[in-house]
Amino acid sequence: MLGNFENLRVLVRKTSEAIYPVVFRMTGSEGRAEDIVQETMITVWQKIGKLKAPGAYKAWVFRIAVNKCYDYLRSRKNTPETMAGEDAWELLSARLRDDSASELENSEIASIVGALAETLSPKQKAIFVLSDIENMTPDEIAGITGFGKASIKANLHFARRNVAGKLQKYL
Amino acid sequence: MEKGADNYRKVLELLKSSKPRHKNPDILEEKIMESIRMSKAGTAVSQSFTGFLFGWTRIVWIRRALSATAVLLILFLAFQQSVIIKQINTLNQRLVPGNLGNASYGNAGRIELLLYRLSASGNQYVSSDITGEKIDQLIESFEQMNSKYRELLKLIDEDPELKRLIEQKLDARKEKELPEKIKL
């Protein structure tokens, strides 16, 4: 029993490390990302018996996490992004000029993603983050979110155009 | 346009190369393990309570016996229902002749009861166009006839001569009818 619990601890560590970046980029909040990772792991623990193929574990976990993020984005649809604004564009502009290529802080990532996706719908934001930042294919996104491939492509096209328009305007 | 596409690519590269990390992965791990422990404890309590209440339903022979009993009960109920329906139909057919002579009803009540029962039993002689007015007329004429009949009986009782005469007439009529019946 203790052995099982230790194995579970390893699984929790590896899984939470894998899903945290995606969840954070989608939610833009450390606290909310932590909550969603925690909820995801509890769901995984409760439903892992239903998983038939061990090879499908990664996609299954991402599906749970991304759906929780999507629900969160929909629930705060009308709330403006807290960190988006002039500061985010100034930060982005400075980082693009700077060639030192140091990694962004969590708050900077949240600020920039928030500014880029400010006017996107929850669906478009989810697809934009999964496709263009997380490098997932439309098939993978369809498998995780349950959206149709045509819908993914259309929403991604709209999101890219929107983000490009903003970059042209502010940078 | 090219500058815009270049900026787009650079922004994405910047975001891709910057991987968000939790500040305290150990604390997050511990929180998750604690939540799982709590959810496990909750599940264990609810499972043991459910097991205590309904655990016996998992015993194979009890499940089979309960299934068989359920089937038998359904068959019995279906049979009982058919018997009840059959008996209701039989009673409906007997309803009209059965209680017509009941003395507890008045004359008017008896007629109303008769009409009601005839219509309730679906008797073909009761026309559906009998109105309340017609029933009232019928009851009124029956009561008039009844009161006249009683007056007549009273008159006969008060006059012994008349009574004797009527009895003689009735006797003579019976005697006359009797040979005819014997012939038949």
Coordinates of C-alpha atoms in Angstrom, one line a residue:
Chain A
M1 CA 0.0 0.0 0.0
L2 CA 2.9 2.4 0.9
G3 CA 4.6 1.4 -2.3
N4 CA 1.5 2.3 -4.3
F5 CA 1.4 5.6 -2.6
E6 CA 5.1 6.3 -3.4
N7 CA 4.4 5.4 -7.0
L8 CA 1.5 7.8 -6.9
R9 CA 3.7 10.5 -5.6
V10 CA 6.1 10.0 -8.5
L11 CA 3.2 10.1 -10.9
V12 CA 1.8 13.2 -9.3
R13 CA 5.2 15.0 -9.5
K14 CA 5.8 14.1 -13.2
T15 CA 2.2 14.8 -14.3
S16 CA 1.9 18.1 -12.5
E17 CA 5.2 19.3 -13.9
A18 CA 4.0 18.4 -17.4
I19 CA 0.6 20.0 -17.2
Y20 CA 1.4 23.1 -15.1
P21 CA 2.9 25.1 -18.1
V22 CA -0.1 24.5 -20.3
V23 CA -2.5 25.3 -17.5
F24 CA -0.6 28.5 -16.5
R25 CA -0.4 29.8 -20.1
M26 CA -4.2 29.2 -20.5
T27 CA -5.3 30.7 -17.2
G28 CA -2.6 33.4 -16.7
S29 CA -2.8 33.0 -13.0
E30 CA -0.5 31.1 -10.7
G31 CA -3.1 30.5 -8.0
R32 CA -5.7 29.3 -10.5
A33 CA -3.2 27.1 -12.3
E34 CA -2.3 25.5 -9.0
D35 CA -5.9 24.8 -8.2
I36 CA -6.6 23.4 -11.7
V37 CA -3.5 21.1 -11.5
Q38 CA -4.7 19.9 -8.1
E39 CA -8.2 19.3 -9.3
T40 CA -6.8 17.5 -12.4
M41 CA -4.7 15.2 -10.2
I42 CA -7.7 14.3 -8.0
T43 CA -9.8 13.5 -11.1
V44 CA -6.9 11.4 -12.4
W45 CA -6.7 9.5 -9.1
Q46 CA -10.5 8.9 -9.0
K47 CA -10.8 7.8 -12.6
I48 CA -7.6 6.2 -13.5
G49 CA -9.3 2.8 -13.3
K50 CA -11.3 3.7 -16.4
L51 CA -8.2 4.3 -18.5
K52 CA -7.9 1.3 -20.7
A53 CA -4.6 1.9 -22.5
P54 CA -1.6 3.1 -20.5
G55 CA -0.3 4.7 -23.7
A56 CA -3.2 7.1 -23.7
Y57 CA -2.4 8.5 -20.2
K58 CA -0.7 11.7 -21.4
A59 CA -3.5 12.7 -23.8
W60 CA -6.1 11.8 -21.1
V61 CA -4.5 13.9 -18.5
F62 CA -4.2 16.9 -20.8
R63 CA -7.8 16.4 -21.8
I64 CA -8.9 16.7 -18.2
A65 CA -6.6 19.7 -17.5
V66 CA -7.4 21.6 -20.7
N67 CA -11.2 21.1 -20.2
K68 CA -10.9 22.5 -16.7
C69 CA -9.0 25.5 -18.0
Y70 CA -11.6 26.0 -20.8
D71 CA -14.4 25.9 -18.2
Y72 CA -12.5 28.5 -16.1
L73 CA -12.0 30.7 -19.2
R74 CA -15.7 30.5 -20.0
S75 CA -16.6 31.3 -16.4
R76 CA -14.6 34.5 -16.4
K77 CA -15.5 35.4 -20.0
N78 CA -16.6 38.9 -19.1
T79 CA -13.8 39.7 -16.7
P80 CA -11.0 41.7 -18.2
E81 CA -7.5 40.4 -18.1
T82 CA -5.8 41.8 -15.0
M83 CA -2.3 42.1 -16.4
A84 CA -3.0 43.1 -19.9
G85 CA -2.5 46.7 -21.0
E86 CA 0.2 49.2 -21.9
D87 CA 2.7 47.6 -19.5
A88 CA 2.4 44.3 -21.3
W89 CA 3.1 45.8 -24.7
E90 CA 6.1 47.8 -23.3
L91 CA 7.5 44.7 -21.8
L92 CA 7.0 42.7 -25.0
S93 CA 8.6 45.5 -27.0
A94 CA 11.6 45.6 -24.7
R95 CA 12.0 41.8 -24.7
L96 CA 12.0 41.7 -28.5
R97 CA 14.7 44.4 -28.7
D98 CA 16.8 42.6 -26.1
D99 CA 18.8 39.8 -27.7
S100 CA 20.0 38.3 -24.4
A101 CA 17.2 35.6 -24.8
S102 CA 16.7 35.1 -21.1
E103 CA 13.5 33.3 -20.2
L104 CA 10.4 35.2 -19.2
E105 CA 9.1 35.2 -15.6
N106 CA 5.7 33.6 -14.9
S107 CA 4.2 37.0 -14.4
E108 CA 5.6 38.3 -17.7
I109 CA 4.3 35.2 -19.6
A110 CA 0.8 35.8 -18.1
S111 CA 1.0 39.5 -19.0
I112 CA 2.0 38.9 -22.6
V113 CA -0.4 36.0 -23.2
G114 CA -3.1 38.1 -21.6
A115 CA -2.4 41.0 -23.8
L116 CA -2.3 38.9 -27.0
A117 CA -5.4 37.0 -26.2
E118 CA -7.3 39.9 -24.6
T119 CA -10.1 40.1 -27.2
L120 CA -10.2 36.3 -28.1
S121 CA -13.1 34.1 -27.0
P122 CA -12.3 31.3 -24.5
K123 CA -12.3 28.8 -27.4
Q124 CA -10.0 30.9 -29.5
K125 CA -7.6 31.5 -26.6
A126 CA -7.5 27.8 -25.8
I127 CA -6.9 26.8 -29.4
F128 CA -4.3 29.6 -29.9
V129 CA -2.3 28.5 -26.7
L130 CA -2.5 24.8 -27.6
S131 CA -1.6 25.2 -31.2
D132 CA 0.9 28.1 -31.4
I133 CA 2.5 28.1 -28.0
E134 CA 2.3 24.4 -27.1
N135 CA 2.9 23.2 -30.7
M136 CA 0.0 20.8 -30.8
T137 CA -1.5 19.6 -34.1
P138 CA -5.2 20.1 -34.9
D139 CA -5.7 16.3 -34.4
E140 CA -4.2 16.5 -31.0
I141 CA -6.2 19.6 -30.1
A142 CA -9.4 17.8 -31.4
G143 CA -8.5 14.8 -29.3
I144 CA -8.0 16.9 -26.2
T145 CA -10.8 19.4 -26.4
G146 CA -13.4 17.5 -28.4
F147 CA -13.8 20.4 -30.9
G148 CA -14.1 19.6 -34.6
K149 CA -11.1 20.0 -36.8
A150 CA -12.8 22.5 -39.1
S151 CA -13.8 24.6 -36.0
I152 CA -10.2 24.4 -34.7
K153 CA -8.8 25.6 -38.0
A154 CA -11.3 28.4 -38.3
N155 CA -10.8 29.6 -34.7
L156 CA -7.1 29.4 -35.0
H157 CA -7.1 31.5 -38.2
F158 CA -9.2 34.1 -36.5
A159 CA -7.0 34.1 -33.4
R160 CA -3.8 34.4 -35.4
R161 CA -5.2 37.3 -37.5
N162 CA -6.4 39.0 -34.2
V163 CA -3.0 38.6 -32.5
A164 CA -1.1 39.7 -35.6
G165 CA -3.3 42.8 -35.8
K166 CA -2.5 43.6 -32.2
L167 CA 1.3 43.1 -32.7
Q168 CA 1.2 45.4 -35.7
K169 CA -0.8 48.0 -33.8
Y170 CA 1.3 48.1 -30.6
L171 CA 4.8 47.1 -31.6
Chain B
M1 CA 3.6 43.0 -43.5
E2 CA 6.8 41.1 -43.3
K3 CA 7.7 42.9 -40.1
G4 CA 4.4 41.9 -38.6
A5 CA 4.9 38.3 -39.5
D6 CA 8.5 38.5 -38.1
N7 CA 7.2 40.0 -34.8
Y8 CA 4.5 37.3 -34.6
R9 CA 7.2 34.6 -35.0
K10 CA 9.5 36.2 -32.5
V11 CA 6.7 36.6 -29.9
L12 CA 5.8 33.0 -30.2
E13 CA 9.4 31.8 -30.0
L14 CA 9.8 33.9 -26.9
L15 CA 6.7 32.4 -25.3
K16 CA 7.7 28.9 -26.3
S17 CA 11.2 29.2 -24.9
S18 CA 9.9 30.5 -21.6
K19 CA 8.4 27.6 -19.7
P20 CA 6.2 28.6 -16.7
R21 CA 7.3 26.7 -13.6
H22 CA 5.7 26.4 -10.3
K23 CA 7.8 28.2 -7.6
N24 CA 7.5 25.4 -5.1
P25 CA 6.9 22.1 -6.8
D26 CA 7.4 20.2 -3.5
I27 CA 4.6 22.2 -1.8
L28 CA 2.3 21.7 -4.9
E29 CA 3.1 17.9 -4.8
E30 CA 2.4 17.8 -1.1
K31 CA -0.9 19.7 -1.5
I32 CA -2.0 17.3 -4.2
M33 CA -1.1 14.2 -2.1
E34 CA -3.0 15.6 0.8
S35 CA -6.1 16.3 -1.4
I36 CA -5.8 12.7 -2.7
R37 CA -5.5 11.3 0.8
M38 CA -8.6 13.3 1.9
S39 CA -10.6 12.3 -1.2
K40 CA -9.5 8.7 -0.6
A41 CA -10.6 8.8 3.1
G42 CA -13.9 10.3 2.0
T43 CA -14.4 7.6 -0.6
A44 CA -13.5 4.9 1.8
V45 CA -16.0 6.1 4.4
S46 CA -18.8 6.4 1.8
Q47 CA -17.9 3.0 0.3
S48 CA -17.9 1.2 3.7
F49 CA -21.3 2.8 4.6
T50 CA -22.7 1.8 1.2
G51 CA -21.2 -1.6 1.6
F52 CA -22.8 -2.0 5.0
L53 CA -26.2 -1.0 3.6
F54 CA -26.2 -2.7 0.2
G55 CA -23.3 -5.2 0.4
W56 CA -25.7 -8.1 0.6
T57 CA -27.0 -7.3 -2.9
R58 CA -23.7 -8.5 -4.3
I59 CA -24.2 -12.1 -3.1
V60 CA -25.0 -14.1 -6.2
W61 CA -27.7 -16.4 -4.8
I62 CA -29.5 -13.5 -3.1
R63 CA -29.5 -11.6 -6.4
R64 CA -30.9 -14.6 -8.3
A65 CA -33.6 -15.3 -5.6
L66 CA -34.6 -11.6 -5.7
S67 CA -34.8 -11.6 -9.5
A68 CA -36.9 -14.8 -9.5
T69 CA -39.2 -13.3 -6.8
A70 CA -39.6 -10.1 -8.8
V71 CA -40.6 -12.1 -11.9
L72 CA -43.1 -14.1 -9.9
L73 CA -44.6 -11.0 -8.3
I74 CA -45.0 -9.4 -11.7
L75 CA -46.7 -12.5 -13.1
F76 CA -49.0 -12.7 -10.0
L77 CA -49.9 -9.0 -10.3
A78 CA -50.7 -9.4 -14.0
F79 CA -52.9 -12.5 -13.2
Q80 CA -54.7 -10.7 -10.3
Q81 CA -55.3 -7.7 -12.5
S82 CA -56.9 -9.8 -15.2
V83 CA -59.1 -11.6 -12.6
I84 CA -60.2 -8.2 -11.2
I85 CA -61.1 -6.8 -14.6
K86 CA -63.1 -10.0 -15.4
Q87 CA -65.0 -9.7 -12.1
I88 CA -65.8 -6.0 -12.7
N89 CA -67.2 -6.8 -16.1
T90 CA -69.4 -9.6 -14.6
L91 CA -70.6 -7.3 -11.8
N92 CA -71.4 -4.6 -14.4
Q93 CA -73.6 -7.0 -16.3
R94 CA -75.5 -8.0 -13.1
L95 CA -75.9 -4.4 -11.8
V96 CA -79.2 -3.5 -13.3
P97 CA -81.4 -6.4 -12.4
G98 CA -79.7 -7.0 -9.0
N99 CA -80.9 -4.0 -7.0
L100 CA -83.9 -2.6 -8.7
G101 CA -86.3 -3.7 -6.1
N102 CA -84.4 -2.1 -3.3
A103 CA -86.9 -0.6 -0.9
S104 CA -84.6 1.9 0.6
Y105 CA -85.0 4.2 -2.4
G106 CA -88.0 6.4 -3.0
N107 CA -89.9 6.0 -6.2
A108 CA -88.2 9.0 -7.8
G109 CA -84.8 7.8 -6.6
R110 CA -85.5 4.3 -7.9
I111 CA -86.2 5.7 -11.4
E112 CA -83.1 7.8 -11.3
L113 CA -81.1 4.8 -10.1
L114 CA -82.5 2.7 -12.9
L115 CA -81.6 5.2 -15.5
Y116 CA -78.2 5.7 -14.1
R117 CA -77.5 2.0 -14.0
L118 CA -78.8 1.4 -17.4
S119 CA -76.6 4.0 -18.8
A120 CA -73.6 2.9 -16.7
S121 CA -73.9 -0.7 -17.9
G122 CA -74.0 0.4 -21.5
N123 CA -77.5 -0.9 -22.0
Q124 CA -78.5 -0.5 -25.6
Y125 CA -82.1 0.5 -24.6
V126 CA -81.0 3.7 -23.0
S127 CA -80.8 6.4 -25.5
S128 CA -78.0 8.9 -25.2
D129 CA -80.3 11.8 -26.0
I130 CA -82.3 11.4 -22.7
T131 CA -82.1 14.9 -21.2
G132 CA -82.5 15.9 -17.5
E133 CA -85.9 17.5 -18.4
K134 CA -87.3 14.3 -19.8
I135 CA -86.2 12.4 -16.7
D136 CA -88.0 15.0 -14.5
Q137 CA -91.1 14.6 -16.6
L138 CA -90.9 10.9 -16.3
I139 CA -90.4 11.1 -12.5
E140 CA -93.3 13.5 -12.2
S141 CA -95.8 11.4 -14.2
F142 CA -94.7 8.3 -12.3
E143 CA -95.3 10.0 -9.0
Q144 CA -98.7 11.2 -10.2
M145 CA -99.6 7.7 -11.2
N146 CA -98.4 6.3 -7.9
S147 CA -100.5 8.8 -5.8
K148 CA -103.6 8.0 -7.9
Y149 CA -103.0 4.3 -7.4
R150 CA -102.7 4.8 -3.6
E151 CA -105.9 6.9 -3.6
L152 CA -107.6 4.1 -5.5
L153 CA -106.4 1.5 -3.0
K154 CA -107.7 3.8 -0.1
L155 CA -111.1 4.1 -1.8
I156 CA -111.3 0.3 -2.2
D157 CA -110.3 -0.2 1.5
E158 CA -112.9 2.3 2.7
D159 CA -115.8 0.7 0.7
P160 CA -116.2 -3.1 1.6
E161 CA -118.9 -3.5 -1.1
L162 CA -116.6 -2.2 -3.8
K163 CA -113.7 -4.3 -2.5
R164 CA -115.9 -7.4 -2.6
L165 CA -117.0 -6.6 -6.1
I166 CA -113.5 -6.1 -7.4
E167 CA -112.3 -9.3 -5.7
Q168 CA -115.1 -11.2 -7.4
K169 CA -114.2 -9.7 -10.7
L170 CA -110.5 -10.7 -10.2
D171 CA -111.4 -14.2 -9.2
A172 CA -113.6 -14.6 -12.2
R173 CA -110.8 -13.4 -14.4
K174 CA -108.4 -15.8 -12.9
E175 CA -110.8 -18.7 -13.4
K176 CA -111.2 -17.6 -17.0
E177 CA -107.4 -17.4 -17.6
L178 CA -106.6 -20.7 -15.9
P179 CA -108.3 -23.1 -18.4
E180 CA -106.6 -21.2 -21.2
K181 CA -103.2 -21.8 -19.7
I182 CA -104.0 -25.5 -19.0
K183 CA -104.9 -25.8 -22.7
L184 CA -101.4 -24.4 -23.7

